[in-house]
mmCIF file of C-alpha atoms in Angstrom:
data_model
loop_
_atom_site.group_PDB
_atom_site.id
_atom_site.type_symbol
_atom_site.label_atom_id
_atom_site.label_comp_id
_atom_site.label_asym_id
_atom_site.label_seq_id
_atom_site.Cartn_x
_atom_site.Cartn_y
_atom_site.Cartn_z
ATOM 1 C CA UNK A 1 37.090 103.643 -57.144
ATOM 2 C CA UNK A 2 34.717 105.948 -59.205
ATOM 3 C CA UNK A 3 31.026 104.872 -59.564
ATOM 4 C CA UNK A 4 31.140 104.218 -62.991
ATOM 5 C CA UNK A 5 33.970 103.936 -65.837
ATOM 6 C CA UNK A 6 32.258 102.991 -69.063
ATOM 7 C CA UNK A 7 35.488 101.069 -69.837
ATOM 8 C CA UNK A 8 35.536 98.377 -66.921
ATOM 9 C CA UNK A 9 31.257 98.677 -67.176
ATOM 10 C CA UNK A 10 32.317 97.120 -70.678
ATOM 11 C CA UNK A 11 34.501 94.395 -69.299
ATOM 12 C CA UNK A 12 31.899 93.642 -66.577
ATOM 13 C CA UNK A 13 29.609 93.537 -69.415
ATOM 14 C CA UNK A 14 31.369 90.818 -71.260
ATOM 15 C CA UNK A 15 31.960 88.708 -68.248
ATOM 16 C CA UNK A 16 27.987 88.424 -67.227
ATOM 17 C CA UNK A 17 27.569 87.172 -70.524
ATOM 18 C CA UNK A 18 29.931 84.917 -70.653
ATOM 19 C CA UNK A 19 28.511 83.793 -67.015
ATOM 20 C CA UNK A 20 25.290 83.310 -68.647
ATOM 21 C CA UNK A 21 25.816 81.903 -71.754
ATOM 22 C CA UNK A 22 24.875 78.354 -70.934
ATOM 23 C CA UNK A 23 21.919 79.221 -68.805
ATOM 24 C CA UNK A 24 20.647 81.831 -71.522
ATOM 25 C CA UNK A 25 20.885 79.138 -74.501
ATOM 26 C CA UNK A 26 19.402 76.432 -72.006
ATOM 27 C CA UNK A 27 16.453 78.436 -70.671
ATOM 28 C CA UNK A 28 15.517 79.964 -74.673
ATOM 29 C CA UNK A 29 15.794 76.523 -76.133
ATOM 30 C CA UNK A 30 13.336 75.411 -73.765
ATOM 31 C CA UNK A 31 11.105 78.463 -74.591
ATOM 32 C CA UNK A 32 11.173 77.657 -78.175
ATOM 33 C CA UNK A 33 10.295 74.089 -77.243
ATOM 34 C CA UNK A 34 7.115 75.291 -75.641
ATOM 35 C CA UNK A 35 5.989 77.880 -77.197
ATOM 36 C CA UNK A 36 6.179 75.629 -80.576
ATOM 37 C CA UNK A 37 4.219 72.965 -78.489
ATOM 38 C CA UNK A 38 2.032 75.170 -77.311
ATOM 39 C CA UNK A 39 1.156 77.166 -80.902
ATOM 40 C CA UNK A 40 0.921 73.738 -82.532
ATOM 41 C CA UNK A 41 -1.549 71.981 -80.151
ATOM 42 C CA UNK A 42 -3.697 75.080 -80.472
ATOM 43 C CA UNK A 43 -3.217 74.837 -84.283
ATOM 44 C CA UNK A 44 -4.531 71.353 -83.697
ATOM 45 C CA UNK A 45 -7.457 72.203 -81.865
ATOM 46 C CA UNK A 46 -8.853 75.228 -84.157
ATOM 47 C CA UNK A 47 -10.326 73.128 -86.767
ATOM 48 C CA UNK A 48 -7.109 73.404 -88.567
ATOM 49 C CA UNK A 49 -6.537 77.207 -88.418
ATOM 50 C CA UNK A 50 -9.512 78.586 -88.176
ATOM 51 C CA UNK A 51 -9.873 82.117 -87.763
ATOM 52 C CA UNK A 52 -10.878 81.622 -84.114
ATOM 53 C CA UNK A 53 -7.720 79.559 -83.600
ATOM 54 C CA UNK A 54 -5.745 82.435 -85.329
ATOM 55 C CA UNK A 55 -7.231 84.772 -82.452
ATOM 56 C CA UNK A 56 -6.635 82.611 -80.032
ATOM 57 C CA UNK A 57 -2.996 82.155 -80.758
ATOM 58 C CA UNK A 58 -2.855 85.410 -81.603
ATOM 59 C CA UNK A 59 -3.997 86.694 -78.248
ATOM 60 C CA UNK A 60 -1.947 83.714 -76.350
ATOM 61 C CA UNK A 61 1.578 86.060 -78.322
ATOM 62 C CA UNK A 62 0.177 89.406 -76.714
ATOM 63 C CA UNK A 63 0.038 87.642 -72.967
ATOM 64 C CA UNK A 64 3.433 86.292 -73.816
ATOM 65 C CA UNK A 65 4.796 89.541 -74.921
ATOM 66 C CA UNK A 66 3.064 90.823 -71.761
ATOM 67 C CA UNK A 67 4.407 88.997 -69.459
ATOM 68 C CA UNK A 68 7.890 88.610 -71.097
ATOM 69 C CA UNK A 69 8.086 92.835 -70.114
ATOM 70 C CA UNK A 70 6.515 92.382 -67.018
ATOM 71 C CA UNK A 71 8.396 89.683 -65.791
ATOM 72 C CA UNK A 72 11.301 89.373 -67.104
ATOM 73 C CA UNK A 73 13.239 91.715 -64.344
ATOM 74 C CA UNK A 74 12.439 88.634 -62.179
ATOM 75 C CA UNK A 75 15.160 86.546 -63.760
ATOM 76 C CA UNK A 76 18.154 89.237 -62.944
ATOM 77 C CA UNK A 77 19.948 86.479 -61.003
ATOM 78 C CA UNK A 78 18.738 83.444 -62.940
ATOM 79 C CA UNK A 79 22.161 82.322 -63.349
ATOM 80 C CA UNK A 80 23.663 83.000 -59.868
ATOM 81 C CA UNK A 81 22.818 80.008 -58.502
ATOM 82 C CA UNK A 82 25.453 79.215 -55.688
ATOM 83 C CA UNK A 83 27.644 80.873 -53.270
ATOM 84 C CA UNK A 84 30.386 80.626 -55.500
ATOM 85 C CA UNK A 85 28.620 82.607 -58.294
ATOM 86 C CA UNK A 86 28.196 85.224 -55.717
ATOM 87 C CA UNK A 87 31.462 85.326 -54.206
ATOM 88 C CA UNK A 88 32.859 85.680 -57.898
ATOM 89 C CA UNK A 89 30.397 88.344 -58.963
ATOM 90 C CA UNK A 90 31.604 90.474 -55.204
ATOM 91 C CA UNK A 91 35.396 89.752 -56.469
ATOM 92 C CA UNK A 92 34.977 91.306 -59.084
ATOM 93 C CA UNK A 93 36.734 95.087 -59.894
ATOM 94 C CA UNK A 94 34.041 96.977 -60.583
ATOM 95 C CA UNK A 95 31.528 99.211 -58.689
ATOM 96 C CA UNK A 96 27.955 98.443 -57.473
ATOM 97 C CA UNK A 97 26.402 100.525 -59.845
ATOM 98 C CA UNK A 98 28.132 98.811 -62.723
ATOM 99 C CA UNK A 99 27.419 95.074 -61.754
ATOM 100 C CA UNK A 100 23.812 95.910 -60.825
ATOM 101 C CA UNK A 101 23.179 97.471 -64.668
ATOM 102 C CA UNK A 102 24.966 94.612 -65.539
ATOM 103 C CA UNK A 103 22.882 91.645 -64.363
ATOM 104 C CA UNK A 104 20.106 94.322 -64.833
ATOM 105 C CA UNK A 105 20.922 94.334 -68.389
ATOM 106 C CA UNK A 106 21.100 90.492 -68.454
ATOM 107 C CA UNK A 107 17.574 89.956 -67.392
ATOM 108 C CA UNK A 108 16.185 92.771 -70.417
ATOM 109 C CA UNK A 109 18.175 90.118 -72.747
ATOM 110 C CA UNK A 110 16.077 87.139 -71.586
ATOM 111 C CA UNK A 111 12.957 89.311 -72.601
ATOM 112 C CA UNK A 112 14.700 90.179 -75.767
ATOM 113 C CA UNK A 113 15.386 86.202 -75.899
ATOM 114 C CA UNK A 114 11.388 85.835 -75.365
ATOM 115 C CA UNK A 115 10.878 87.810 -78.147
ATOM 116 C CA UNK A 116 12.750 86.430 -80.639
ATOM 117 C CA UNK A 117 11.718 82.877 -79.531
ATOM 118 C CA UNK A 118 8.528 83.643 -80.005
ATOM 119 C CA UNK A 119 9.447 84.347 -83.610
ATOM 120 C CA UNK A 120 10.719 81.707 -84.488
ATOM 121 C CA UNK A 121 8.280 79.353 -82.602
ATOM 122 C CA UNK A 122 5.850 81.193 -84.821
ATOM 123 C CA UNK A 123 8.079 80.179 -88.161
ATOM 124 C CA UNK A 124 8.451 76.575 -87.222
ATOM 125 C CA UNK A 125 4.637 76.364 -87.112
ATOM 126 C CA UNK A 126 4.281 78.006 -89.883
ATOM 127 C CA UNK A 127 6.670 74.929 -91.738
ATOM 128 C CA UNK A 128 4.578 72.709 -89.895
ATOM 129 C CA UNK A 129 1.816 73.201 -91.052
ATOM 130 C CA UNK A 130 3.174 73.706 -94.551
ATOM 131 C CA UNK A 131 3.918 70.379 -94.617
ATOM 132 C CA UNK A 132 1.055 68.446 -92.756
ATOM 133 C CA UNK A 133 -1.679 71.207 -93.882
ATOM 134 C CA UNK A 134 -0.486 73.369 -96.516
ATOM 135 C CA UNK A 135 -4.092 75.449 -96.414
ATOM 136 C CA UNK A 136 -4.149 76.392 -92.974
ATOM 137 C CA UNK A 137 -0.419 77.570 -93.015
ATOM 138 C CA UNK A 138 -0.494 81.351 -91.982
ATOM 139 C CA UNK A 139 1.801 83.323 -89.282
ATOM 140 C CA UNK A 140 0.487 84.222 -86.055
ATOM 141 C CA UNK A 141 2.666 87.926 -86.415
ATOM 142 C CA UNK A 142 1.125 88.758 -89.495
ATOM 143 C CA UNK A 143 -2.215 87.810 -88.275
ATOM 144 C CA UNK A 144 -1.755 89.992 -85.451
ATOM 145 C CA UNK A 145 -1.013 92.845 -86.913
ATOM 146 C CA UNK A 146 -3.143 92.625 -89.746
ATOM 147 C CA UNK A 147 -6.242 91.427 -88.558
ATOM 148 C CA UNK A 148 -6.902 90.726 -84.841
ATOM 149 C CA UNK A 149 -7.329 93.811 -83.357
ATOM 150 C CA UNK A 150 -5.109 93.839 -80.534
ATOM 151 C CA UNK A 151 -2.654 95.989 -82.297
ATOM 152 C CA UNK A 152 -5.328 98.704 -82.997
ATOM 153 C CA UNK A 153 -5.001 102.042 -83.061
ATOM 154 C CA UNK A 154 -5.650 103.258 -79.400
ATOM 155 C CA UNK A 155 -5.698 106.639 -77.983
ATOM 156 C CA UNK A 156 -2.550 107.898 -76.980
ATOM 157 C CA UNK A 157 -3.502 108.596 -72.951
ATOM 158 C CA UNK A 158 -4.811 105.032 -72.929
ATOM 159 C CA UNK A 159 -1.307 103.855 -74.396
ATOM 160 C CA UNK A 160 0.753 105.388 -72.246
ATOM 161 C CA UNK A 161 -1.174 104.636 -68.764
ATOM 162 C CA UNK A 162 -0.905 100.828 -69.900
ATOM 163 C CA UNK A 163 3.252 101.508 -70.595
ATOM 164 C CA UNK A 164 3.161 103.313 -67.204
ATOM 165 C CA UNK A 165 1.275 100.542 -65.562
ATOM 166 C CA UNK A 166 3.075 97.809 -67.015
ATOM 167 C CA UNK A 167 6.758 99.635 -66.447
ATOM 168 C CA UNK A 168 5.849 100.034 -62.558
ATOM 169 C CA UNK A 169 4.768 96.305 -62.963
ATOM 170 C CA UNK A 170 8.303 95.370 -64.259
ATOM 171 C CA UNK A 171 10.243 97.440 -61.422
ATOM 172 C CA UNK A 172 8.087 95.202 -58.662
ATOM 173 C CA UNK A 173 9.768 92.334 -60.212
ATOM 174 C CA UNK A 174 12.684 94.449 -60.004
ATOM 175 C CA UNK A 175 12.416 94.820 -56.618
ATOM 176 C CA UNK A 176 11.292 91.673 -55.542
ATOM 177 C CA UNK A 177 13.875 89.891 -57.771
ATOM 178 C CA UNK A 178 16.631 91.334 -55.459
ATOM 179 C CA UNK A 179 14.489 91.168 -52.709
ATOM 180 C CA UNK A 180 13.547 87.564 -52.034
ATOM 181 C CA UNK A 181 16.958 85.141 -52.451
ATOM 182 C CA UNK A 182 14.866 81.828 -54.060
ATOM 183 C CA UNK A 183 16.228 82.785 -57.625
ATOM 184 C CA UNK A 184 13.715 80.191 -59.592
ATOM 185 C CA UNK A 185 11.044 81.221 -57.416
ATOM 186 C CA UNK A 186 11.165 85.133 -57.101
ATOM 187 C CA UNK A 187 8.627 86.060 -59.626
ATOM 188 C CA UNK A 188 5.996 83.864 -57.427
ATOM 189 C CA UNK A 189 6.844 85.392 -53.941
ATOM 190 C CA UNK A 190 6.547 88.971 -55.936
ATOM 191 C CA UNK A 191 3.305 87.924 -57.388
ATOM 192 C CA UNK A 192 1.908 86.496 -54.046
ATOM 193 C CA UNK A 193 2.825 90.023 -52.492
ATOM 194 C CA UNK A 194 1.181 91.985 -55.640
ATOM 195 C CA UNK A 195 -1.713 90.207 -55.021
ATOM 196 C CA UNK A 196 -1.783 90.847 -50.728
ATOM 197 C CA UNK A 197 -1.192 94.488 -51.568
ATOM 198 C CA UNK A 198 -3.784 94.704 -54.660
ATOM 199 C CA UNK A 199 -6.000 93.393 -52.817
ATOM 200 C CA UNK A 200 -5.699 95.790 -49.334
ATOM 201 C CA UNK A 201 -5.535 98.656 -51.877
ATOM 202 C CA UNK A 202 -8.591 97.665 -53.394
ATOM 203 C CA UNK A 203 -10.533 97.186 -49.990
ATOM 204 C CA UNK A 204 -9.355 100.660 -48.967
ATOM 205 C CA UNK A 205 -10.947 102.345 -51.934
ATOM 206 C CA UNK A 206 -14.211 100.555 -51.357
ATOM 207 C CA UNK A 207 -14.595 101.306 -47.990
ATOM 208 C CA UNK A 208 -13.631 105.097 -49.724
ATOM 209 C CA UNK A 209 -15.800 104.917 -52.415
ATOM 210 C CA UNK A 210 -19.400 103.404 -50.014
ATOM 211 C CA UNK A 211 -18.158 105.976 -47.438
ATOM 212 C CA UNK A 212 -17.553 109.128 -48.906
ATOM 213 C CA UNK A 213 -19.317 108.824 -52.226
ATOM 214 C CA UNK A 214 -17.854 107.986 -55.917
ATOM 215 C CA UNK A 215 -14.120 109.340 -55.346
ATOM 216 C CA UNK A 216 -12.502 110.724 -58.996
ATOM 217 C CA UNK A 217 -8.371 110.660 -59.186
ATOM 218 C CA UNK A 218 -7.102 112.947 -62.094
ATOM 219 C CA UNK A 219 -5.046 110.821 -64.637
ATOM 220 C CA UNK A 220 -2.095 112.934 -63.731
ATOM 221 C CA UNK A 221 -2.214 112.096 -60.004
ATOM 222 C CA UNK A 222 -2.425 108.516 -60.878
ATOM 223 C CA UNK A 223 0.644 108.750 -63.262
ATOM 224 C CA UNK A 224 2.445 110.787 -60.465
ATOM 225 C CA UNK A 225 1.594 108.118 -58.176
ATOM 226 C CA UNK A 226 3.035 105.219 -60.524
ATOM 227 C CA UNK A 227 6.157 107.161 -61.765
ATOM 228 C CA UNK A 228 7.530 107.834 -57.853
ATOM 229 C CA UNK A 229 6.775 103.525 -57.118
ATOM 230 C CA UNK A 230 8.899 103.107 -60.277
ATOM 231 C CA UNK A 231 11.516 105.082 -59.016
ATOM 232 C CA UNK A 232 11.504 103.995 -55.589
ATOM 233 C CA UNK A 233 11.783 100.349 -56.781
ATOM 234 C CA UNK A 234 14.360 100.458 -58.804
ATOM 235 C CA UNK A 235 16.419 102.693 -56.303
ATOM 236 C CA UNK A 236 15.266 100.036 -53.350
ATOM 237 C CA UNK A 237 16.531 96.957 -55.971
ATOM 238 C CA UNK A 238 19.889 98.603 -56.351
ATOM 239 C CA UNK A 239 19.880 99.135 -52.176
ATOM 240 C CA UNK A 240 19.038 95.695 -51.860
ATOM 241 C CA UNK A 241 21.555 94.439 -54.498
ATOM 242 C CA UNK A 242 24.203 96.241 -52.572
ATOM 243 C CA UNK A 243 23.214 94.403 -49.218
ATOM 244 C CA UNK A 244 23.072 90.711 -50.456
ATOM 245 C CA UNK A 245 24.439 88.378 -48.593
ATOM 246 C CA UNK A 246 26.194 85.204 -49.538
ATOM 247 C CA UNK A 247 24.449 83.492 -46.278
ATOM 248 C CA UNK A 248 20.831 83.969 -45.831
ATOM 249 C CA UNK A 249 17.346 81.825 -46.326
ATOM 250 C CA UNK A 250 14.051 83.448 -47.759
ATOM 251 C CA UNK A 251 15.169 87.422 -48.333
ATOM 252 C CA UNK A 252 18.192 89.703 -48.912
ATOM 253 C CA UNK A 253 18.658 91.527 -45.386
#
């Protein structure tokens, strides 16, 4: 079998969505429930839309956003659940390559899902408060763009360290998604071992830093540094995807 025909990549396309379907509309209805919940009880609690409040909820959509890219490769097998789910997905004619893209591609459409939730979450409070308080009615999009300051103007190298740092962010997920075998609970296991490694990493350049003085890294080593960890994390997720197991515990061996 070749390693990828873009005709059967197609049909293995079409069947992880159909797979999904009922966990995707389950999991983004209960985003829009709480993001609306959460957007109105601030709303609520900024003296009825204050422009505090609208910075606020403002800056509560750019963590969301944030996280949604960061996170979201976590939730490449949300909806492989059982051994059965599994054993279909092996069964399947089609090669590694293709059913890895696939449920790859699956988790980018749960951020896309995030996205667009957010939206709409943002519209329904908008109706809201047309209704209840017809002065404080404003979107939260508009007000971030227009006139919180997160969507600034910034210097191109600071732009594209924070898209490099946040991309080698989302292949960690990546990784740890196919990694650890607790589907629900993968993003927490990564985080926990983000955190262990930040935290060694950060100890090391101290002891640098008192030892040998203040210790300068170019920008260009740094984004050398965080382009080969992307790389090797999405090639180690694809390893790892190719040595699941359908028995196992706490991580794919």
């Amino acid at each position: 079998m070749e390693n990828f025909n873009i005709s059967r990549f197609g049909k293995m396309l079409r069947w992880t969505f159909w797979h999904d379907k009922n966990e995707f509309v389950r999991s983004q209805l209960q985003g829009l429930l709480g993001l609306t919940l959460c957007f109105l009880f601030m709303h609520i609690g900024a003296s009825m839309g204050a422009r505090e409040g609208m910075k606020a909820m403002s800056f509560a959509v750019v963590i969301c956003l944030v996280v949604a890219y960061v996170c979201t490769a976590s939730n490449m097998h949300y909806s492989m659940k059982s051994r059965d789910d599994w054993r279909a997905l092996n069964l399947l004619p089609a090669s590694n390559i293709e059913k890895f893209l696939a449920r790859y591609l699956s988790s980018i459409l749960q951020g896309v899902g995030v996205v667009v939730m957010i939206f709409l979450a943002d519209i329904m409070l908008y109706l809201i408060s047309l209704i209840f308080i017809p002065s404080s009615a404003q979107l939260i999009i508009c007000h971030l763009i227009n006139g919180s300051g997160y969507l600034e103007r910034q210097p191109l190298q600071e732009v594209l360290g924070s898209m490099v740092s946040l991309t080698m962010l989302h292949s960690c997920y990546l990784a740890g998604a196919n990694l650890f075998r607790n589907v629900k609970y993968s993003w927490v296991f990564t985080t926990l071992a983000l955190i262990v490694v930040a935290a060694i990493i950060i100890s090391v350049l101290l002891h640098t830093h008192s030892s040998q003085g203040q210790l300068v890294v170019p920008d260009w080593i740094e984004y050398t540094i965080c382009c080969v960890i992307i790389v090797f994390n999405y090639w180690l997720s694809f390893r790892l995807f190719c040595r699941r197991q359908l028995i196992g515990q706490f991580i794919n061996h």
